[in-house]
PDB file of C-alpha atoms in Angstrom:
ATOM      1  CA  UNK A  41       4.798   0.624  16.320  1.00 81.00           C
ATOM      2  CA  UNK A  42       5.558   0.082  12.792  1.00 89.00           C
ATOM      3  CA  UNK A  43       8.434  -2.675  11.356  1.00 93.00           C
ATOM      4  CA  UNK A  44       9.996  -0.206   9.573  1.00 97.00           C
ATOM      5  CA  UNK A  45      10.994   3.228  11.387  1.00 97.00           C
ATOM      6  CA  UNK A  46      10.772   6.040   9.433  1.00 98.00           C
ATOM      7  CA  UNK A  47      11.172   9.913  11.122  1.00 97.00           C
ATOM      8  CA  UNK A  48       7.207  11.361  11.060  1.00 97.00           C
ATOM      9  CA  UNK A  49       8.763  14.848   9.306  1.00 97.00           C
ATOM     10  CA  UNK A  50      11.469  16.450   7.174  1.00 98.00           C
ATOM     11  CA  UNK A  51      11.192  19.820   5.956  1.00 97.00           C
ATOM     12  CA  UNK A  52      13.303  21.712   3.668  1.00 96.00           C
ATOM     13  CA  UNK A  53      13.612  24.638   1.438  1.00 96.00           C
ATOM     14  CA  UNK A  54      11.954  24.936  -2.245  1.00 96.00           C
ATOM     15  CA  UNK A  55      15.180  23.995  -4.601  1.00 97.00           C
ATOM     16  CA  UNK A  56      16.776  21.955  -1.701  1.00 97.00           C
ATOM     17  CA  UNK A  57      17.885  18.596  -0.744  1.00 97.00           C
ATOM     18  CA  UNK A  58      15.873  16.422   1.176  1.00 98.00           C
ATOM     19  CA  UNK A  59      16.261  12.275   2.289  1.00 98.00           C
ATOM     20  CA  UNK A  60      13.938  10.184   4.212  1.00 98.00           C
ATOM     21  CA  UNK A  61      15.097   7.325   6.138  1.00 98.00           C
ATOM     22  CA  UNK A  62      13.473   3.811   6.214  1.00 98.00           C
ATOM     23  CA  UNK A  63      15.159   1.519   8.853  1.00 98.00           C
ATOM     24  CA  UNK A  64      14.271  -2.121   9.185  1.00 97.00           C
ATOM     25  CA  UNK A  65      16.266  -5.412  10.232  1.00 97.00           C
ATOM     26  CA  UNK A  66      17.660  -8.787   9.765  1.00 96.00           C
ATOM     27  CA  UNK A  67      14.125 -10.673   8.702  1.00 96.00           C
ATOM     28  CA  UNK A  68      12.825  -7.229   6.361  1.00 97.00           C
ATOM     29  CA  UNK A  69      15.117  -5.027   4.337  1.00 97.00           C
ATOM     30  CA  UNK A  70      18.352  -6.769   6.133  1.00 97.00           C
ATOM     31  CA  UNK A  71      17.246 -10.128   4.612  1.00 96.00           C
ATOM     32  CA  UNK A  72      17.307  -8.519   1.266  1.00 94.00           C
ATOM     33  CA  UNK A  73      13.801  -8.328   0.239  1.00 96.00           C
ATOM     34  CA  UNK A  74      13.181  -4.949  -2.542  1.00 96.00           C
ATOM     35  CA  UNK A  75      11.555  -1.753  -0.336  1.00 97.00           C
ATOM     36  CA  UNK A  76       9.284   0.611  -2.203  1.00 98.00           C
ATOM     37  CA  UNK A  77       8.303   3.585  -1.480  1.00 98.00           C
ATOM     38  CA  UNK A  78       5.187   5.851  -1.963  1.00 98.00           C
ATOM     39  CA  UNK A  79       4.241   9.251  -1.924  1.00 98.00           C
ATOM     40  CA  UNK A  80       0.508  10.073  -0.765  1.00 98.00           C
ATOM     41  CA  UNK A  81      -0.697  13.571  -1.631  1.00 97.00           C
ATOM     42  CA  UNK A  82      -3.488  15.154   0.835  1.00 93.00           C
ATOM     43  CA  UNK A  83      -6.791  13.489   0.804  1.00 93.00           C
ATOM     44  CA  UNK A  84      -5.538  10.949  -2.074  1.00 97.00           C
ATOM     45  CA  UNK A  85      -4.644   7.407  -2.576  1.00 98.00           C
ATOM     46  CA  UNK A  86      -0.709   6.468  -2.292  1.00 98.00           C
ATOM     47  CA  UNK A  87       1.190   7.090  -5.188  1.00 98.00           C
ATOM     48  CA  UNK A  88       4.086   4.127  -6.084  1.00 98.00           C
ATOM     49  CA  UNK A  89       6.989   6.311  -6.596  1.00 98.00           C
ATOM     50  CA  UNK A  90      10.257   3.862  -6.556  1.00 98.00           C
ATOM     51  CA  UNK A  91       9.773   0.147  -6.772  1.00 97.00           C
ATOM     52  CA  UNK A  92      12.697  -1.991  -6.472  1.00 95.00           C
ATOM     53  CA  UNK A  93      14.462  -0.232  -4.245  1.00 96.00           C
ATOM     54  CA  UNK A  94      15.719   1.931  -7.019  1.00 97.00           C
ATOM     55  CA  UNK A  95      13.369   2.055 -10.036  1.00 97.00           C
ATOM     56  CA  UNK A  96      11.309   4.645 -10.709  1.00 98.00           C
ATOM     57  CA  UNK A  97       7.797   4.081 -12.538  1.00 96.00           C
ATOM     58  CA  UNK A  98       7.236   6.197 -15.838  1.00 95.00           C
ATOM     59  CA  UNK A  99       6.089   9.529 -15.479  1.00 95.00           C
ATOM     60  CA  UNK A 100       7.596   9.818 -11.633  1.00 97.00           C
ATOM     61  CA  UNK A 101      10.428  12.342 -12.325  1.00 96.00           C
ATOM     62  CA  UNK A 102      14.269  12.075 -11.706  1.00 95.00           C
ATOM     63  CA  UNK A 103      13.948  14.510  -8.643  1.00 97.00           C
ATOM     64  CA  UNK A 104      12.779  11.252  -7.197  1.00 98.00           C
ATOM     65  CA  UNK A 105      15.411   8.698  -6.029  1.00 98.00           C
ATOM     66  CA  UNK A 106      15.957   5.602  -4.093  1.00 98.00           C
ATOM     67  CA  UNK A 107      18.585   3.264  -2.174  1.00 97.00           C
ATOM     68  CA  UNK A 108      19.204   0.726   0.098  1.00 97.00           C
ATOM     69  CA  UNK A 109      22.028  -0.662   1.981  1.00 96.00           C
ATOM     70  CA  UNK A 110      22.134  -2.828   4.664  1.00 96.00           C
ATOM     71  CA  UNK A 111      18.770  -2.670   7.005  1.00 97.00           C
ATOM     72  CA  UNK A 112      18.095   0.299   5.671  1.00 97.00           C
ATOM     73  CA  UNK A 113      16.813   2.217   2.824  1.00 98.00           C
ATOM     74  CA  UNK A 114      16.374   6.004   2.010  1.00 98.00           C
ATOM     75  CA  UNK A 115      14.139   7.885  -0.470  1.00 98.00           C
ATOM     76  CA  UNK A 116      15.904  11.336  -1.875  1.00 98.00           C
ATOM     77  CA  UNK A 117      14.154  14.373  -3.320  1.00 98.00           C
ATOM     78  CA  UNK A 118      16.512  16.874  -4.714  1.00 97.00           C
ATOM     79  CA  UNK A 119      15.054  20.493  -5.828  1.00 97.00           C
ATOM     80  CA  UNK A 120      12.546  20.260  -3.775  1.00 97.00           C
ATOM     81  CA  UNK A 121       8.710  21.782  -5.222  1.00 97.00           C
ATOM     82  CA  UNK A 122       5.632  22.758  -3.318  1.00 96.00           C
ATOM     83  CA  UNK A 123       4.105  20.041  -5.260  1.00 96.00           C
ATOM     84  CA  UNK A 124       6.166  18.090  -3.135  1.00 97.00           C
ATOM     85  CA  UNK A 125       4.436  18.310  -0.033  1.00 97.00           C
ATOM     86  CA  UNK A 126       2.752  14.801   1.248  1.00 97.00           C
ATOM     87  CA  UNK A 127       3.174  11.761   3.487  1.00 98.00           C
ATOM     88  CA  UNK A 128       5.736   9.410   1.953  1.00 98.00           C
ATOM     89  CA  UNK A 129       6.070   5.386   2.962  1.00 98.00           C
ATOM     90  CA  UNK A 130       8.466   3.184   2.606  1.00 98.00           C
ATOM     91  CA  UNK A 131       7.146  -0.440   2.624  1.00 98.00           C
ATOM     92  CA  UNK A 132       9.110  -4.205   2.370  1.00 97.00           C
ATOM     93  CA  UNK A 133       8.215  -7.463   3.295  1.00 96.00           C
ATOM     94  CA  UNK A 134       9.184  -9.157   6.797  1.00 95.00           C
ATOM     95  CA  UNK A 135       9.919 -12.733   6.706  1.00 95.00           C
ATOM     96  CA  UNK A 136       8.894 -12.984  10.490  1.00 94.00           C
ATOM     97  CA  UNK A 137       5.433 -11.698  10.171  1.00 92.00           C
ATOM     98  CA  UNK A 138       4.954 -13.421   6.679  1.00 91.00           C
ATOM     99  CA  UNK A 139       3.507 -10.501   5.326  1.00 92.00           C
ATOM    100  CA  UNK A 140       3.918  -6.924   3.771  1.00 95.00           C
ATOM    101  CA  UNK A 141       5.063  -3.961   6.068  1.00 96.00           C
ATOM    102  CA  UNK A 142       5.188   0.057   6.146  1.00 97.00           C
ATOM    103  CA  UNK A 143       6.568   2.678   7.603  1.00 98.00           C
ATOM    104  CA  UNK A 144       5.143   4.664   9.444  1.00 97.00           C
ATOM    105  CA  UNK A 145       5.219   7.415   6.952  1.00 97.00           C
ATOM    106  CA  UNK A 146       7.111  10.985   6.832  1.00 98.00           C
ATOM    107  CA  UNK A 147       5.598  14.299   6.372  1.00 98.00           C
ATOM    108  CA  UNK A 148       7.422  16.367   3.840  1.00 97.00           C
ATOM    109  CA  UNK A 149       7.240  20.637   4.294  1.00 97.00           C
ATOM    110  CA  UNK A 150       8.288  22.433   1.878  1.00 96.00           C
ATOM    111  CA  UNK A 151       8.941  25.687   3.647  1.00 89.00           C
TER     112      UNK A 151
ATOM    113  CA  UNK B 106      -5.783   3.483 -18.931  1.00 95.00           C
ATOM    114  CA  UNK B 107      -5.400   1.048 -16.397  1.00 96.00           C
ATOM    115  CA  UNK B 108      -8.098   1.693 -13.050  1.00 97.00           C
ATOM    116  CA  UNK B 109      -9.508   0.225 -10.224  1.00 98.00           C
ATOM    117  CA  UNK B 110     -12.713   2.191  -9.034  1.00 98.00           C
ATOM    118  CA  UNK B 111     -13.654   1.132  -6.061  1.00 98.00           C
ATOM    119  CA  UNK B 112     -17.375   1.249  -4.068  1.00 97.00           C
ATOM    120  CA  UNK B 113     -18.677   4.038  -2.238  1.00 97.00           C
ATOM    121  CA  UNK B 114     -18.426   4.855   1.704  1.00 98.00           C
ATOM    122  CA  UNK B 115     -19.957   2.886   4.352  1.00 97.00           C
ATOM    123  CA  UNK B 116     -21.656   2.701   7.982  1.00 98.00           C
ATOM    124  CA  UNK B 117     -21.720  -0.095   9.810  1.00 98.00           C
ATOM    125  CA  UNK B 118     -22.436  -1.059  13.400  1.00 97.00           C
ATOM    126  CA  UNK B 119     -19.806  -2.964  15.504  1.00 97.00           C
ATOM    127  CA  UNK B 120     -20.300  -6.745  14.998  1.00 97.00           C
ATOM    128  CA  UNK B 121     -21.671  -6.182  11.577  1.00 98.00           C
ATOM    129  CA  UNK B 122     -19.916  -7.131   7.967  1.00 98.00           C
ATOM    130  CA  UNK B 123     -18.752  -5.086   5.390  1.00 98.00           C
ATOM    131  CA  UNK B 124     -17.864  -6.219   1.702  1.00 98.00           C
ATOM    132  CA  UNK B 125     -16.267  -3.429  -0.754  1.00 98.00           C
ATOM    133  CA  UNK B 126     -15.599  -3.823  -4.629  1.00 98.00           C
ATOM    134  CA  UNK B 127     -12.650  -2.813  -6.714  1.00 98.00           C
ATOM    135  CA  UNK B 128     -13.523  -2.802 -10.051  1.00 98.00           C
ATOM    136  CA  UNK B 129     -10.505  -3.136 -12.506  1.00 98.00           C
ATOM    137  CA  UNK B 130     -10.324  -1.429 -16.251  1.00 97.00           C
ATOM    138  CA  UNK B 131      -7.566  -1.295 -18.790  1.00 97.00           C
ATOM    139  CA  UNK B 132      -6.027  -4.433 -18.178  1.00 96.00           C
ATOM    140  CA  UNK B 133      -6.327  -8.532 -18.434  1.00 96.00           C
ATOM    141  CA  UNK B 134      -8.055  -8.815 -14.989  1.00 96.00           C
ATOM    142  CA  UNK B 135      -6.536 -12.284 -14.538  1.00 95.00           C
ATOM    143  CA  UNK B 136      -2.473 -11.079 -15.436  1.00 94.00           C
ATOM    144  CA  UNK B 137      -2.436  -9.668 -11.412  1.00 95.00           C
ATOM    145  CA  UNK B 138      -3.025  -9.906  -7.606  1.00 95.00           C
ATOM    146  CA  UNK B 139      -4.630  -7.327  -5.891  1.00 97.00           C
ATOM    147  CA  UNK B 140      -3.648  -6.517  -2.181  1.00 97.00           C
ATOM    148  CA  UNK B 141      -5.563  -4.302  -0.258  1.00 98.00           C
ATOM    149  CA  UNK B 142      -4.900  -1.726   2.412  1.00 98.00           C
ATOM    150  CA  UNK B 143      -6.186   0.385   5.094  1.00 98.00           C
ATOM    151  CA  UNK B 144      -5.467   3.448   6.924  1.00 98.00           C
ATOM    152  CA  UNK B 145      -6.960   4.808   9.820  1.00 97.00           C
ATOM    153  CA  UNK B 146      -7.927   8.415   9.944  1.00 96.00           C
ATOM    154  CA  UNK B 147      -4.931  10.113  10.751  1.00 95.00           C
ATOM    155  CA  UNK B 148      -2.516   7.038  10.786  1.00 96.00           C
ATOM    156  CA  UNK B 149      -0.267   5.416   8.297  1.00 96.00           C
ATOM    157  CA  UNK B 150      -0.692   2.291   5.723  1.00 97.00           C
ATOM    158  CA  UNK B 151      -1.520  -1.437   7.463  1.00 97.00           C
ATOM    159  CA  UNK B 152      -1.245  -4.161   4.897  1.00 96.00           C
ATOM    160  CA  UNK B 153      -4.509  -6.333   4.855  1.00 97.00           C
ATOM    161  CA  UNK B 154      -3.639  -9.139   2.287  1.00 96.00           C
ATOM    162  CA  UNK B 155      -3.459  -9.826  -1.286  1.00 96.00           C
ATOM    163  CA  UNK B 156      -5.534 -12.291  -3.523  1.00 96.00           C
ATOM    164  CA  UNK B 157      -3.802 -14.234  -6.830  1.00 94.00           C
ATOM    165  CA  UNK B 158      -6.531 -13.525  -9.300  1.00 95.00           C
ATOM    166  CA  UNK B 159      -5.604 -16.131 -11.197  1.00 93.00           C
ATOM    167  CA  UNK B 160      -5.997 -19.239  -8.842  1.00 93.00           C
ATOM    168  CA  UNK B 161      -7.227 -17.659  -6.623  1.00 93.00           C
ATOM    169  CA  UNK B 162      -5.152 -17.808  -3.740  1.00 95.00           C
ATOM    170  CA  UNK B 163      -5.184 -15.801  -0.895  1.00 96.00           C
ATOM    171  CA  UNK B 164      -2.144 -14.847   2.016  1.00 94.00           C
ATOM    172  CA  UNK B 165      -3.865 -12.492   4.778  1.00 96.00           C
ATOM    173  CA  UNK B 166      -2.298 -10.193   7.050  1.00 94.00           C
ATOM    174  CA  UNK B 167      -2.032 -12.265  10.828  1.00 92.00           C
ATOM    175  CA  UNK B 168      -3.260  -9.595  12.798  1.00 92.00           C
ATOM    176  CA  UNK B 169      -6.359 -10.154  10.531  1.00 95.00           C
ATOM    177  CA  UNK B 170      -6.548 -13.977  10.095  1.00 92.00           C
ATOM    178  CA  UNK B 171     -10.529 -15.359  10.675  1.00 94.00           C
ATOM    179  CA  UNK B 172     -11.951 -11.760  10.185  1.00 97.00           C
ATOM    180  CA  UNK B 173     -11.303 -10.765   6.475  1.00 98.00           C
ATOM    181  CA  UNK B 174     -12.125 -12.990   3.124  1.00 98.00           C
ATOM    182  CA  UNK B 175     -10.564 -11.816  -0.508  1.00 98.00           C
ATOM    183  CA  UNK B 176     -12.159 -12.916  -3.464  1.00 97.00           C
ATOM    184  CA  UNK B 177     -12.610 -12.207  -7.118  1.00 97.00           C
ATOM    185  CA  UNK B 178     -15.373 -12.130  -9.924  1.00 96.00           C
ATOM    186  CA  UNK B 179     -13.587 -12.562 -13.102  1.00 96.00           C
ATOM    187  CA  UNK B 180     -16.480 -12.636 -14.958  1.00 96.00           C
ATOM    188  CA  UNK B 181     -16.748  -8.289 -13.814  1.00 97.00           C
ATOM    189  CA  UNK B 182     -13.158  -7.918 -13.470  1.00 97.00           C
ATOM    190  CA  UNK B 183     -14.061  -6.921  -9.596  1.00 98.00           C
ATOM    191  CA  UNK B 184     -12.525  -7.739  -6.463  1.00 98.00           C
ATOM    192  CA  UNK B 185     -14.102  -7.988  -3.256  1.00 98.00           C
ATOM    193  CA  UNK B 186     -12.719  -7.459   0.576  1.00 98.00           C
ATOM    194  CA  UNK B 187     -15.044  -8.538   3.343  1.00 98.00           C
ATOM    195  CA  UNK B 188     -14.381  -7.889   7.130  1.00 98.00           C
ATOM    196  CA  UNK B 189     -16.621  -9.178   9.295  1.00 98.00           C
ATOM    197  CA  UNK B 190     -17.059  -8.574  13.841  1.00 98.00           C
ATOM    198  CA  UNK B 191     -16.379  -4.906  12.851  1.00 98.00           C
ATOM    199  CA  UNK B 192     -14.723  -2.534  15.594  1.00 97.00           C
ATOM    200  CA  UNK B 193     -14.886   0.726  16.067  1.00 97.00           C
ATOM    201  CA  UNK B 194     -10.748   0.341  15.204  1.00 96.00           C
ATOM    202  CA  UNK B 195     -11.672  -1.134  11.926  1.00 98.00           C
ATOM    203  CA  UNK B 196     -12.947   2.595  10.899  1.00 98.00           C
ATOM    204  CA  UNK B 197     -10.088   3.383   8.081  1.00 98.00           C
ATOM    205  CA  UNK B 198     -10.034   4.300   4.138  1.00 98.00           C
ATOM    206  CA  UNK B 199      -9.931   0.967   2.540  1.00 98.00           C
ATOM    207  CA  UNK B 200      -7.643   1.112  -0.713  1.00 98.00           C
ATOM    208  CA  UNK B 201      -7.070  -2.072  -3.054  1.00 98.00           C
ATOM    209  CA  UNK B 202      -4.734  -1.912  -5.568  1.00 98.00           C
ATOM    210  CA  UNK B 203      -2.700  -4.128  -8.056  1.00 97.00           C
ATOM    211  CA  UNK B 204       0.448  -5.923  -7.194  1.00 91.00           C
ATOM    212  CA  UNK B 205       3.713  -6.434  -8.875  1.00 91.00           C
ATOM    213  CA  UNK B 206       6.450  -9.257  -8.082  1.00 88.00           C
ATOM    214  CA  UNK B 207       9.944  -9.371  -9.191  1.00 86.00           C
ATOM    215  CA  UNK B 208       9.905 -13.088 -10.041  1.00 84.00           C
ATOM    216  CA  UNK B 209       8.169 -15.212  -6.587  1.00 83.00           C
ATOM    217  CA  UNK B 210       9.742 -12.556  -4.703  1.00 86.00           C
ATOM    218  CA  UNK B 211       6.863 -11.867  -1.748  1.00 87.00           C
ATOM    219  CA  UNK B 212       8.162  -8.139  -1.186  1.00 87.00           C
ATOM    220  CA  UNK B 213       5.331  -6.690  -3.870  1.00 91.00           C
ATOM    221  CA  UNK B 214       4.897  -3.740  -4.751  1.00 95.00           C
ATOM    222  CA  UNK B 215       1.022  -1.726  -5.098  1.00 97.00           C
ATOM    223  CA  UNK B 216       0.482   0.215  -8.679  1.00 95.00           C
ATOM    224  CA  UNK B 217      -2.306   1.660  -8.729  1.00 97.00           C
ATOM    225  CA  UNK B 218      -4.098   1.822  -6.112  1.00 98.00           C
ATOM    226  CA  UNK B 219      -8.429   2.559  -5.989  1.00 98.00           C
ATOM    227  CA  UNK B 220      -9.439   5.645  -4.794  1.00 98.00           C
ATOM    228  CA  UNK B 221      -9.904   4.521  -1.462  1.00 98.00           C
ATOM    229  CA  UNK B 222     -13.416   3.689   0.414  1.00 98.00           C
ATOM    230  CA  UNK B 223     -14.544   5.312   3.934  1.00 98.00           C
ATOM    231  CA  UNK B 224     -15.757   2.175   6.345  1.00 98.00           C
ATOM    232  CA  UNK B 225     -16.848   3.695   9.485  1.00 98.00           C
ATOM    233  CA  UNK B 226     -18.065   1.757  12.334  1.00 98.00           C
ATOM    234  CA  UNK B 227     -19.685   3.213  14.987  1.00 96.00           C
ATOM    235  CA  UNK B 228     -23.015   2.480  17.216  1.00 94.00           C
TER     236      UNK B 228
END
């Protein structure tokens, strides 16, 4: 059971609209600490895709977007590529545990 | 470019140790931590700890504590991860990778990461 709950899938339609959901608590995003997010292609190493909570590295494109509010944060893809396809993480720290957490990922189909 | 290339796959026997490398390129080895992390086959990203390459200190994940050991060899720019009392559940892709701080904040972030090494442990 991961610290942060993200849903294992989304799926959506080349061109669309897609957000995944990262939901934490009071001693992990809720506390304030930043939540990144990373986007892991089949049979590769995660990719850092927003840092920050909002920033995105050089050479990730605008498609790419993130927020937070609350005890939660959210990743959003808009026009949506094949390319696209892979596990994405969110990730934060929990003051509880004293150390670094994930998601549990989300599997992106493009249909 | 800046790299971290990291050793190749391993087998190992339950009880046994296992050390991988991370060799870093195209930066001042010394400027950044490295964390490393490790997913099972089929699962999702577990935080193992990070090391301050710089003093050298260390902050391990607690489900961890007493079984794993970060250190560094600035001399090679390498950093090293070493596991020991393996279990068959310690079978995963073991990924280091460089971390980032906004100021001493301790949520860090990983860019890049290694390309990842195979530990399997099985009898």
């Amino acid at each position: 059971q991961s610290v942060l709950t993200q849903p294992p899938s989304v799926s959506g339609a080349p061109g669309q609209r897609v957000t995944i959901s990262c939901t934490g608590s009071s001693s992990n995003i809720g506390a304030g600490y930043d939540v990144h997010w990373y986007q892991q292609l089949p049979g590769t190493a995660p990719k850092l895709l927003i840092y920050g909570n909002s920033n995105r590295p050089s050479g990730v494109p605008d498609r790419f977007s993130g927020s937070k509010s609350g005890t939660s944060a959210s990743l959003a893809i808009t026009g949506l590529q094949t390319e696209d396809e892979a596990d994405y993480y969110c990730q934060s720290y929990d003051s509880s545990l004293s150390d670094s957490v994930f998601g549990g990922g989300t599997r992106l189909t493009v249909l | 470019q800046v790299q971290l290339v990291q050793s190749g796959a391993d087998v190992k026997k339950p009880g046994a140790s296992v050390k991988v490398s991370c060799k870093a390129s195209g930066y001042t080895f010394k400027d950044y931590g490295i964390s490393w992390v490790r997913q099972a086959p089929g699962q999702g990203l577990e935080w193992m700890g990070w090391i301050n390459v710089y003093n050298a200190n260390t902050n391990y994940a607690q489900k961890l504590q007493g079984r794993v050991t970060l250190t560094t060899d600035t001399s090679t720019s390498t950093a090293y991860m070493e596991l020991r009392r393996l279990r068959s559940d310690d079978t995963a892709v073991y990924y280091c990778a460089r971390f980032h701080s906004r100021g001493y904040s301790p949520a860090h972030w990983f860019d890049p990461w290694g390309q990842g090494t195979l530990v399997t442990v099985s009898s």
